[in-house]
Coordinates of C-alpha atoms in Angstrom, one line a residue:
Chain A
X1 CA -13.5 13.7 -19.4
X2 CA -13.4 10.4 -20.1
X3 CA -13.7 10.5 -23.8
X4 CA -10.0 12.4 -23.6
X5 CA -7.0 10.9 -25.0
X6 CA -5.0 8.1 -22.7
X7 CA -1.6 7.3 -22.8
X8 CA 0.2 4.2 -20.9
X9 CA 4.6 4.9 -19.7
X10 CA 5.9 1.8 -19.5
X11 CA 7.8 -1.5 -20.3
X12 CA 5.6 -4.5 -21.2
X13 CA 7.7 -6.7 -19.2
X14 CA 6.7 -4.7 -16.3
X15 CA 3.6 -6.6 -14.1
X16 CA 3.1 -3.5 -12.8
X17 CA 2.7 -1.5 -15.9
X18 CA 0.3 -5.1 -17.1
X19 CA -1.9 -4.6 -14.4
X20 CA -2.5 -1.0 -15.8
X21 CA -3.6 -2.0 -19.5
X22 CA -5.5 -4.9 -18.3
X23 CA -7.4 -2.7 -16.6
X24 CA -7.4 -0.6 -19.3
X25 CA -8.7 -3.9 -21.2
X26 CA -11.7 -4.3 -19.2
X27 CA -13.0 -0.5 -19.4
X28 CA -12.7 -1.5 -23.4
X29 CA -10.4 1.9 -23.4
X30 CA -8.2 2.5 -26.4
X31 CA -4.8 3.3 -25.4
X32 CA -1.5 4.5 -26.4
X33 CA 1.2 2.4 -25.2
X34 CA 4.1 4.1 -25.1
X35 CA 7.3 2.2 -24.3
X36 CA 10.0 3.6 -21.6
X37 CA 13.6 2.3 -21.6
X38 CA 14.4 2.3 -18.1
X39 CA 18.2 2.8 -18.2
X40 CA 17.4 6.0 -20.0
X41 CA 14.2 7.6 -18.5
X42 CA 12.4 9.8 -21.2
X43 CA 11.9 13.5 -20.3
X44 CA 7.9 12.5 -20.4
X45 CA 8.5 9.8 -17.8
X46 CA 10.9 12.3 -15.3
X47 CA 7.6 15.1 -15.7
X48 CA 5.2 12.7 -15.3
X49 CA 6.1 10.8 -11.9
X50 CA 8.8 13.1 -10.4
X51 CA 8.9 11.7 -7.0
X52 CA 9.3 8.2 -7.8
X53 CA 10.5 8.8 -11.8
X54 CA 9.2 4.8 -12.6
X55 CA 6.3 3.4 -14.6
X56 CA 3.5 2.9 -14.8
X57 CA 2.2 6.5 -15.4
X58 CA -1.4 6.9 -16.6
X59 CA -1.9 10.2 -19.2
X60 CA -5.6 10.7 -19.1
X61 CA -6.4 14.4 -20.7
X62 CA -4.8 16.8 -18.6
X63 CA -4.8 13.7 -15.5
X64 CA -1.4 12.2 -14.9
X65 CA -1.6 9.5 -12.2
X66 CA 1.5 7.3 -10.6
X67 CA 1.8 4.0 -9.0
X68 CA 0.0 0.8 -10.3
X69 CA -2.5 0.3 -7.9
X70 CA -3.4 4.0 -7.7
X71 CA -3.9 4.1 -11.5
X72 CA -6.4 0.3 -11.4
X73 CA -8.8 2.1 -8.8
X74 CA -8.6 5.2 -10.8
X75 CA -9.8 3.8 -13.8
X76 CA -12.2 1.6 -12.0
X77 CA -13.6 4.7 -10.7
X78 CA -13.4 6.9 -14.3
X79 CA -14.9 4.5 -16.7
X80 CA -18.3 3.3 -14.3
X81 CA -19.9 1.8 -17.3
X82 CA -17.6 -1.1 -18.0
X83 CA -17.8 -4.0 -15.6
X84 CA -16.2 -3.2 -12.4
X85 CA -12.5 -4.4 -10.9
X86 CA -13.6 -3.7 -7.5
X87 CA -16.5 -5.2 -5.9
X88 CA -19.2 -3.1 -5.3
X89 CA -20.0 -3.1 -1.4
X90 CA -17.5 -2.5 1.3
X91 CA -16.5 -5.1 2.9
X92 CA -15.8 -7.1 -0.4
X93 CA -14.0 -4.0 -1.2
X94 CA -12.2 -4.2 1.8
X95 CA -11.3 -8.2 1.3
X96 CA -9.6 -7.5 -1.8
X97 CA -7.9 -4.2 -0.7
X98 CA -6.4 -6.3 2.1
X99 CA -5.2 -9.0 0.1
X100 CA -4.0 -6.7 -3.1
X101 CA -2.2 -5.4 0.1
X102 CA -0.5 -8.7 1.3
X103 CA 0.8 -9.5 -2.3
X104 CA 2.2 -6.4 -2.9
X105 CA 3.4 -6.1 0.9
X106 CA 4.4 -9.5 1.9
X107 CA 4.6 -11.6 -1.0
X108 CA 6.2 -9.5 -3.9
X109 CA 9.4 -8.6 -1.3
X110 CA 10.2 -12.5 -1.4
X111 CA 10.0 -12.2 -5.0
X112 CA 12.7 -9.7 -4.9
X113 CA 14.8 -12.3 -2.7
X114 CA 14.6 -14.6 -5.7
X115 CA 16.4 -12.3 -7.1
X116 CA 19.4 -12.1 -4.3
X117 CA 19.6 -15.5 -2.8
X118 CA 23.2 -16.5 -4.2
X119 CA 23.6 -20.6 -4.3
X120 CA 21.1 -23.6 -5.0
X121 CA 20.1 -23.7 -1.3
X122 CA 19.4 -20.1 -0.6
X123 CA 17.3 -20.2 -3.9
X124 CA 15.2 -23.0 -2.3
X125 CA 14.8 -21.5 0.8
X126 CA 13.1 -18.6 -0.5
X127 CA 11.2 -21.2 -2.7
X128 CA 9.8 -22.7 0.2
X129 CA 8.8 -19.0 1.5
X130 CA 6.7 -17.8 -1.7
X131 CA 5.2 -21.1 -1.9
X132 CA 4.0 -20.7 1.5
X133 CA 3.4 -17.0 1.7
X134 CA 0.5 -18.9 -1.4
X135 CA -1.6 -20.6 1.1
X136 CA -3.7 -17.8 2.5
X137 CA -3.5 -16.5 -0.9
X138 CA -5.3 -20.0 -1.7
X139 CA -7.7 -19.8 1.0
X140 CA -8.8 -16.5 0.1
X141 CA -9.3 -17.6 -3.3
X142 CA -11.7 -20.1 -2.2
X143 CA -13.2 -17.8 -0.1
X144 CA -13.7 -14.8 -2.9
X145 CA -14.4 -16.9 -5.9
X146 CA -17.2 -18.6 -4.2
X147 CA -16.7 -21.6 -6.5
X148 CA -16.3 -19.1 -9.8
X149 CA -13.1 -19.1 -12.2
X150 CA -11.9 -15.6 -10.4
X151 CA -11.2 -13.8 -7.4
X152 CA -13.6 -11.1 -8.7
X153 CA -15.9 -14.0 -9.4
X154 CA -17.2 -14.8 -13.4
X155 CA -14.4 -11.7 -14.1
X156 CA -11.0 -10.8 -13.6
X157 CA -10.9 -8.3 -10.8
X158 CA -8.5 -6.4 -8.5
X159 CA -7.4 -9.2 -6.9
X160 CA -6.9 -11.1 -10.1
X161 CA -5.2 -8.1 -11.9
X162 CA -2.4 -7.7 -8.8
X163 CA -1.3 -11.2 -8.3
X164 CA -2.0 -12.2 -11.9
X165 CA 0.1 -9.9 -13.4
X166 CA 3.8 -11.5 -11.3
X167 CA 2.4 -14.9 -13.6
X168 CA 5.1 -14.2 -16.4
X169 CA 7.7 -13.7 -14.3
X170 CA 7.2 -17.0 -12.4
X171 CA 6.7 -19.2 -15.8
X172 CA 9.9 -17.2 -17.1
X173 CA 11.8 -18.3 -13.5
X174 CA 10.7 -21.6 -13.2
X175 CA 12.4 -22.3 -17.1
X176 CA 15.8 -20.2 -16.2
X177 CA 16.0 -21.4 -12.8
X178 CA 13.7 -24.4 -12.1
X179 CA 12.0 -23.0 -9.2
X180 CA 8.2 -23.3 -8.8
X181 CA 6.1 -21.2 -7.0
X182 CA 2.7 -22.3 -8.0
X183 CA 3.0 -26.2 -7.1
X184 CA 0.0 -28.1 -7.1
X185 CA 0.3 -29.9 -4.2
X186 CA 0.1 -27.1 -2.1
X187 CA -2.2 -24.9 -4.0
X188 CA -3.9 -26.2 -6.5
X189 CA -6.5 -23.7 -6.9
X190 CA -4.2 -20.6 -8.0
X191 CA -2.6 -23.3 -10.0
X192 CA -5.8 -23.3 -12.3
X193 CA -6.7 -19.9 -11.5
X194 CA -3.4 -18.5 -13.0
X195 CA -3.8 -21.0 -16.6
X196 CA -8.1 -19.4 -16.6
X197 CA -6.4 -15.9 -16.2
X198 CA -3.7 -15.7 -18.8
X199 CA -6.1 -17.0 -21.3
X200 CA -8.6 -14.5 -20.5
X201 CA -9.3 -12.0 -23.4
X202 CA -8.4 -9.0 -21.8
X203 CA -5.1 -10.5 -20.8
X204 CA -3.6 -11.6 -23.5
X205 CA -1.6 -9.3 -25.6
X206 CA -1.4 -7.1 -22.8
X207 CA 1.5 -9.3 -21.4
X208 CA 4.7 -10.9 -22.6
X209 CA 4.9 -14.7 -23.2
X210 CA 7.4 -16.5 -20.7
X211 CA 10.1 -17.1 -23.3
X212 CA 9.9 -13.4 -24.3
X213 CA 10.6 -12.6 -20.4
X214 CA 13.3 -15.1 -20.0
X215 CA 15.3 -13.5 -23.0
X216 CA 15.0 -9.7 -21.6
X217 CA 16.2 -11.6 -18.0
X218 CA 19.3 -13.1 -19.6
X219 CA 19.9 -9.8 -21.5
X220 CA 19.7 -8.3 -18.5
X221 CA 22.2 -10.6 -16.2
X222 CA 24.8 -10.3 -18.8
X223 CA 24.7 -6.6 -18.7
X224 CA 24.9 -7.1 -14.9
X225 CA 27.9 -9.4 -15.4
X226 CA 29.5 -7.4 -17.6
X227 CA 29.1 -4.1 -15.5
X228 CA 30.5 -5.9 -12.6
X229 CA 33.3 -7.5 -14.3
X230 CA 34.6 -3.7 -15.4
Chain B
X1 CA -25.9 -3.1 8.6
X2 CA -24.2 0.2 9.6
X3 CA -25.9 0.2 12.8
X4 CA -24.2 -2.5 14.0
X5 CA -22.2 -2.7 17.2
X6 CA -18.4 -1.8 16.4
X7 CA -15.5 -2.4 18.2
X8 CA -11.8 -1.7 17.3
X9 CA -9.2 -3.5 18.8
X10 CA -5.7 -1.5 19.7
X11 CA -3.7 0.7 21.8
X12 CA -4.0 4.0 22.0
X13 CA 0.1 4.2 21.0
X14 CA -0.3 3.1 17.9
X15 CA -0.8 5.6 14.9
X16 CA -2.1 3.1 13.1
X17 CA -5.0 2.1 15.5
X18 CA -5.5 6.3 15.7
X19 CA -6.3 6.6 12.3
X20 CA -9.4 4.3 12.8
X21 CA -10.6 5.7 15.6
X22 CA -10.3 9.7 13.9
X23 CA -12.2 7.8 10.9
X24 CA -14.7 6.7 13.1
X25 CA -15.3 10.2 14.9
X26 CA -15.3 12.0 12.0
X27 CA -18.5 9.7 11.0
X28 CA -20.0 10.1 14.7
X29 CA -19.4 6.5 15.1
X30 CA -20.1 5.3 18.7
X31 CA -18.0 2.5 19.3
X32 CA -15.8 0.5 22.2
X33 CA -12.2 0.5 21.8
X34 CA -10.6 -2.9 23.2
X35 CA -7.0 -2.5 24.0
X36 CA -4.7 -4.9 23.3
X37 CA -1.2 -6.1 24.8
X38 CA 0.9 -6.5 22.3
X39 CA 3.0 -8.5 24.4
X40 CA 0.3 -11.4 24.9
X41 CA -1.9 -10.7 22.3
X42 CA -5.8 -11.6 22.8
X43 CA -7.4 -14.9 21.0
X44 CA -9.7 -12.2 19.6
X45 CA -7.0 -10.4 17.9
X46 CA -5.5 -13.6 16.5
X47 CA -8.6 -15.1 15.5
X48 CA -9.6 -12.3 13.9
X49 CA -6.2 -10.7 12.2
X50 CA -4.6 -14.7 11.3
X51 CA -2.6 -13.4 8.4
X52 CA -1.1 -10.5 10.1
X53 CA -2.1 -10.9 14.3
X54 CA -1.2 -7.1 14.2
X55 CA -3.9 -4.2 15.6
X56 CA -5.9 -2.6 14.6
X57 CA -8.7 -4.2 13.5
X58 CA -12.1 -3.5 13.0
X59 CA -15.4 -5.5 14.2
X60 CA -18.3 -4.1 13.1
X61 CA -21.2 -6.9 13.3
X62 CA -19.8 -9.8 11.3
X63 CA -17.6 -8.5 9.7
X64 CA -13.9 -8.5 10.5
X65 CA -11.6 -5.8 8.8
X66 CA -8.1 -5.4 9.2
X67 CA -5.1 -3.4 8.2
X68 CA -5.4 0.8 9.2
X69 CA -5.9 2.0 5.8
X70 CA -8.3 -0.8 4.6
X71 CA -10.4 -0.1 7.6
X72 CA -10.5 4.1 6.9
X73 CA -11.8 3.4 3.6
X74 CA -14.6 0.7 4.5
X75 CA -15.4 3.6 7.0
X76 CA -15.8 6.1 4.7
X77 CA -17.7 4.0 2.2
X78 CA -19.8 2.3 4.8
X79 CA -20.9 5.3 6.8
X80 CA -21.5 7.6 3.7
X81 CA -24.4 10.0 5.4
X82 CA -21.5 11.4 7.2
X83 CA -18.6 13.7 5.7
X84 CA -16.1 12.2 3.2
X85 CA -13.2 11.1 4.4
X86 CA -11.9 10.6 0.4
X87 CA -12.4 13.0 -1.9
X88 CA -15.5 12.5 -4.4
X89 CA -13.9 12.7 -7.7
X90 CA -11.5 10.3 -9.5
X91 CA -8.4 12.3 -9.7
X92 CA -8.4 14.0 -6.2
X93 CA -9.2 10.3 -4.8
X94 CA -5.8 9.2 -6.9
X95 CA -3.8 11.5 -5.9
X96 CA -4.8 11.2 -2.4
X97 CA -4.0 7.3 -2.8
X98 CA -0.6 8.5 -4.4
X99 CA 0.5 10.3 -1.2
X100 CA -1.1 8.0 1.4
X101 CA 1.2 5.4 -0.1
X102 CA 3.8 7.7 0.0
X103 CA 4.1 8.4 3.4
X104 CA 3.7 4.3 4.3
X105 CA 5.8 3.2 1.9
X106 CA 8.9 5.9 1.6
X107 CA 8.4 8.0 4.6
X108 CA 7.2 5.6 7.5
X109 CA 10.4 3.6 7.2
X110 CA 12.6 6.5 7.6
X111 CA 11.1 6.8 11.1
X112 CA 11.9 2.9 11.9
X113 CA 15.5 3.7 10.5
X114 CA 15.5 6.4 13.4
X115 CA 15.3 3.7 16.2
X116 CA 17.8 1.8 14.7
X117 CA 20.4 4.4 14.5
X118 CA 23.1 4.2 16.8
X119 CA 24.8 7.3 17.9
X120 CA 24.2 11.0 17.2
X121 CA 26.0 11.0 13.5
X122 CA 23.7 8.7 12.6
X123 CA 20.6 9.6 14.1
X124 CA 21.3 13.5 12.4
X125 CA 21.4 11.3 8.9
X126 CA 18.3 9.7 9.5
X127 CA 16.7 13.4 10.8
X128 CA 18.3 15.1 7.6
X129 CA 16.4 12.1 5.4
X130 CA 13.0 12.1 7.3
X131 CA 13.2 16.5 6.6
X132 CA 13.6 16.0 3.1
X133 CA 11.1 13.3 2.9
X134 CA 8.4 15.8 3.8
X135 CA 9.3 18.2 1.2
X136 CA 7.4 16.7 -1.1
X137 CA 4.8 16.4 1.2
X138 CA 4.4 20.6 1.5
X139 CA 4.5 20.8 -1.8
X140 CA 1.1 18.4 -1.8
X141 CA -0.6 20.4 1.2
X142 CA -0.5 23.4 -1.2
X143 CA -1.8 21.8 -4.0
X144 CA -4.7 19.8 -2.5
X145 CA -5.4 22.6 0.6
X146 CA -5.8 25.2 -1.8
X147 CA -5.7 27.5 0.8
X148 CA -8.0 26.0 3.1
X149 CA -7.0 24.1 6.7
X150 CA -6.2 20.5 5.6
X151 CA -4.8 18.3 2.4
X152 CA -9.1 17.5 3.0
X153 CA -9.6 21.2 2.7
X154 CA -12.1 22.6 5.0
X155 CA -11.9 19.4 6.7
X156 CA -9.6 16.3 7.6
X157 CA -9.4 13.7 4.9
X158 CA -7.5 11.0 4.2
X159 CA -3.6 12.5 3.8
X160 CA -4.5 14.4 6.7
X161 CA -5.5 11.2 8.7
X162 CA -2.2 9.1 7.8
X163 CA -0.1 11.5 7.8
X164 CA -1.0 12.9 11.3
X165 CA -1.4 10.3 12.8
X166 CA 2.0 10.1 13.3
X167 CA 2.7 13.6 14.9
X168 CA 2.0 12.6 18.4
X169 CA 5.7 10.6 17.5
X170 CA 7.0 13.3 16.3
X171 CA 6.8 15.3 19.4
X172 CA 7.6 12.7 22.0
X173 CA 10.9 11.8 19.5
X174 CA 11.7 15.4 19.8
X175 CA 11.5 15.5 24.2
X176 CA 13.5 12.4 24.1
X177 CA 15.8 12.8 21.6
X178 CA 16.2 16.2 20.8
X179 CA 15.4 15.6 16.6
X180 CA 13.0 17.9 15.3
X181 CA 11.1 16.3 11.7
X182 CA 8.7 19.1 11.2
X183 CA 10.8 22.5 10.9
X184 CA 9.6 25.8 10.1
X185 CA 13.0 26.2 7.9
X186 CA 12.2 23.2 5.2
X187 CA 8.1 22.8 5.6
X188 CA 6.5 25.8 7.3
X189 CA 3.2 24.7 5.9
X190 CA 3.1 21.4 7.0
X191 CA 4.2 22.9 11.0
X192 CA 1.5 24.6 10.7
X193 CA -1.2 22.4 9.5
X194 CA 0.6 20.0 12.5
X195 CA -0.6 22.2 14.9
X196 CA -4.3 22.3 13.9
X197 CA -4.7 18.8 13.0
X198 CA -3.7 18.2 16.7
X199 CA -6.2 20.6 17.7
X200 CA -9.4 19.1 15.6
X201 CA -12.0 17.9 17.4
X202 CA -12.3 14.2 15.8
X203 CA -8.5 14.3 16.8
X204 CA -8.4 15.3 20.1
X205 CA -8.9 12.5 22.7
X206 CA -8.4 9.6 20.1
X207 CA -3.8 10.2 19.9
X208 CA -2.8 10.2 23.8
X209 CA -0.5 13.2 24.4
X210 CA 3.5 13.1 23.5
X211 CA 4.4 12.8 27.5
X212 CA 2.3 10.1 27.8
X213 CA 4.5 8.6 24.4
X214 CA 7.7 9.8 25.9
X215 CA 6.5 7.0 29.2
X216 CA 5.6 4.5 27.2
X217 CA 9.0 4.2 25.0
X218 CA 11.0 4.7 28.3
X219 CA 9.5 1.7 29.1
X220 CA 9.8 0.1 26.4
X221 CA 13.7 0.8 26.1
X222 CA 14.2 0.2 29.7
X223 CA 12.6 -3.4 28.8
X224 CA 14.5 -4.2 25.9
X225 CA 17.8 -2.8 27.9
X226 CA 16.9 -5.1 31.0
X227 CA 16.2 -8.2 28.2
X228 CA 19.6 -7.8 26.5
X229 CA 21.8 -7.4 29.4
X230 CA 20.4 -10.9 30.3

């Protein structure tokens, strides 16, 4: 089964569709990426992932699978032979379920606020708040990495591929806007983390640079603009 | 390590903390279940959920787990003499994931957006919502029961643990209030499949009965009445 053919839905300016072929990476599967436009959902897309109709979708054979972190544990679990993105025992599993968990949960939704907060100072309030929702993230990091360049250790892993995947976004925000979320001063340690994990092999290619990201965001506001000004 | 002593801290009120103690039964785990006041919350709950200081959590030896659907599936992978609580294969186990998420993420809400409601209209809205919401959800039970008792099959699995969990709710809602969720109309399947999950022997004892709900929320609203009128 896992010799069949694979097939990515997505945008590659999506972190969530990233975290899917950087997966994909690691497993050393070969992959057809094929790209959605999200203001006109392909027929493929709408069959594929009826009940939430978004990407990522993972075509495996005759297996269609949804939602990001569903599809990194399923091919964790398909291809066994590659290295693994999960630890292997159960409380390590369980350590990085909980904090794949908090940055999708708790972190990511202030992300999203970025996006709302109207003015200079509501943009650097909620500055304040993801830099601060980074300090267990920081501890943790400690904690998992056990002195190694990764949360997964010597390799990327799950928690890696969740929170390493948003690093795009915040390079592409901090030269549009001028916020920083990764500040050295208050952690350091995701700081060098994030440069280690977007020069990691499987990584790069299977995300946009920055300045690639900031040009689909203003290309994006001016549609916004220009839909609200009709 | 898995004969450790294991504790789970909780109240029985909370669906959340009921899904680790069905996950425990189901694995004949003997443990001791240390109820918490969520209104002065123990040192032992704080110290040992710092991110979150919400129940449940799980003890077992040294190790400290937390968050309800985290802890099911270091249950299931700790304890694996006893029946599985996942699927085995990679697809099942994904599309399990796929609906788990589905009912925290899109469903779960729609039941917090019922206590908010004020007045009838709105609270019919809200009921209409949380009825459609579950369509989906039949649909699921057919494809993954085939037939048999549960979304597990023969047995309770994970869908069957998440989403039930929340049934003992349903009913005390429905004294109270008068809303019926699960109707015979929209998701016969899922009524019925209700009604045994309730009566399943790793169930029963673990979810207090709905009258004993209905108490506990009169309370509850008769608090927050008494603190807002001073």
């Amino acid at each position: 089964m896992s010799t069949s053919i694979v097939k990515v839905l997505g945008t590659q300016a999506s972190p969530f569709a990233n975290r899917v072929l950087i997966a994909l990476n690691i497993k050393c599967v070969d992959y057809e990426f094929i790209q959605e436009d999200m203001s006109n959902k392909s027929e493929l897309l709408l069959k594929s992932n009826p009940v939430h109709k978004k990407i990522p979708v993972l075509i495996h054979g005759d297996n269609t699978i949804c939602e990001s972190l569903v599809i990194v544990q399923y091919i964790d679990e398909t291809w066994t032979n590659g290295p693994s993105i999960l630890p292997s025992n159960p409380l390590d599993r369980a350590i990085a379920r909980f904090w794949v968990a908090y940055i999708d949960d708790k972190w990511l939704p202030l992300m999203s606020d970025l996006g709302k907060a109207q003015g200079e100072e509501a943009k650097l309030e909620v500055q304040e708040k993801l830099q601060e929702a980074l300090v267990p993230l920081e501890e943790a990091f400690v904690k998992c990495s056990k002195g190694k360049s990764f949360f997964g250790g010597d390799n990327i892993g799950y928690i890696d591929i969740t929170l390493g995947c948003i690093l795009g976004w915040i390079k592409a925000i901090k030269i549009m806007l001028g916020i920083e979320i990764f500040v050295v001063t208050k952690t350091p340690g995701l700081v060098n983390w994030g440069d280690r994990f977007l020069e990691d092999k499987f990584v790069k290619g299977a995300m946009l640079e920055p300045e690639k990201l900031v040009e689909i965001l203003e290309l994006h506001l001016a549609k916004r603009e220009a839909n609200n000004a009709n």
